[in-house]
Structures are given as structure tokens and as C-alpha cells.
Coordinates of C-alpha atoms in Angstrom, one line a residue:
T1 CA -9.7 91.9 -35.1
I2 CA -7.7 93.3 -32.4
S3 CA -9.3 96.0 -30.7
V4 CA -13.1 93.6 -30.3
H5 CA -10.9 90.8 -28.3
M6 CA -9.3 93.8 -26.3
N7 CA -13.0 95.3 -25.6
Y8 CA -13.7 91.3 -25.0
I9 CA -11.6 90.9 -22.5
Q10 CA -11.9 94.2 -20.7
E11 CA -15.5 93.8 -20.6
R12 CA -16.4 90.1 -20.6
M13 CA -12.7 88.8 -19.0
N14 CA -11.3 91.1 -16.7
P15 CA -14.0 91.6 -14.1
I16 CA -14.4 87.7 -13.4
M17 CA -10.6 87.4 -13.6
E18 CA -10.1 90.4 -11.6
A19 CA -12.9 89.3 -8.7
M20 CA -11.2 85.4 -8.5
V21 CA -7.6 87.0 -8.2
T22 CA -8.5 88.9 -5.1
A23 CA -10.4 85.4 -3.7
V24 CA -7.6 83.6 -4.7
L25 CA -5.4 86.2 -2.7
L26 CA -7.4 86.8 0.3
Q27 CA -7.2 82.9 0.9
C28 CA -3.6 82.0 -0.2
P29 CA -5.0 78.4 -1.4
E30 CA -1.9 75.3 -0.9
D31 CA -3.5 74.6 -4.6
P32 CA -4.8 78.1 -5.8
A33 CA -6.2 76.0 -9.6
E34 CA -8.7 73.5 -7.6
F35 CA -9.6 76.6 -5.6
M36 CA -10.0 78.7 -8.7
I37 CA -12.2 76.1 -10.2
K38 CA -14.9 76.1 -7.0
W39 CA -15.0 79.9 -6.4
L40 CA -15.8 80.2 -10.7
L41 CA -18.6 77.5 -10.4
E42 CA -20.2 78.1 -7.0
Q43 CA -20.5 82.4 -8.7
T44 CA -24.1 82.5 -9.9
R45 CA -24.1 85.7 -12.3
Y46 CA -21.9 84.1 -14.5
D47 CA -22.6 81.5 -17.2
R48 CA -21.1 78.1 -16.4
G49 CA -22.2 77.0 -19.9
E50 CA -22.4 72.3 -18.8
F51 CA -21.2 73.2 -16.1
G52 CA -24.0 74.7 -14.3
R53 CA -26.7 72.7 -15.6
D54 CA -29.3 71.0 -13.4
I55 CA -28.3 66.9 -13.7
G56 CA -31.7 64.8 -13.0
D57 CA -31.5 62.5 -9.9
A58 CA -31.3 59.1 -12.7
E59 CA -27.8 60.7 -13.0
L60 CA -27.1 61.2 -10.3
A61 CA -27.9 57.7 -8.6
D62 CA -25.7 56.4 -11.6
L63 CA -22.5 59.2 -10.4
R64 CA -22.1 58.0 -7.4
R65 CA -22.7 54.0 -8.2
E66 CA -19.9 54.9 -10.6
V67 CA -18.2 56.8 -7.4
E68 CA -18.5 53.7 -5.5
R69 CA -17.0 51.0 -8.2
L70 CA -14.1 53.7 -9.1
K71 CA -13.6 53.1 -5.0
E72 CA -13.5 49.4 -4.8
Q73 CA -11.1 49.5 -7.9
K74 CA -8.6 51.5 -6.0
A75 CA -9.2 49.4 -3.0
E76 CA -8.8 46.1 -5.8
L77 CA -5.7 48.0 -7.2
A78 CA -3.7 49.0 -3.7
E79 CA -4.4 45.1 -2.5
A80 CA -2.7 43.9 -5.5
L81 CA 0.3 45.8 -5.0
Q82 CA 1.3 45.8 -2.0
A83 CA 0.4 42.1 -2.0
Q84 CA 3.4 42.3 -5.3
S85 CA 5.1 44.2 -2.9
R86 CA 5.5 41.6 -0.3
G87 CA 6.4 38.6 -2.5

């Protein structure tokens, strides 16, 4: 019902939203959406769900390898694009 939703908003969402909006207004970041995501992830008193879980060393190493692979792929694509635009 509407009253249940309103109660949820007032009790659960408003405290988070007010604190986040205050932080945004104090910082006036160039990219507010990115700032808000980072701000939410830094909060320890709110449930972060899947994003708050501790990942293991093996998964972290896999992710780092994937980032390096993607960086290499990006560099290769940039080189191919440059070569194509020259010739």
C-alpha cells in the first residue's frame, strides 16, 4: 500500500539520501553519479549487498589479470584505428 511505501521511504531511504545529497553539495563533483556510487560504497552503516562482500585473493588476482588483458586489447585497438586512419 501507499502508506507502507511512504513509511519505507521515510525510515529507510531518506536518511541515506539526505546524507548523500549533503555530501554531493559539499563537494560539487564534476560527475555526481560517480561520486554518489563511490560515496555509497564507502558507507559502512548501510547494507551494501553484493558490493560489500569480501572477495578472495584468487578472485582479485583473476580480476587484475582481466584488467591487464583489457588494457592490452584497448591499446591494440587504438593502434589499429590509428593505422587505419593513416592509410
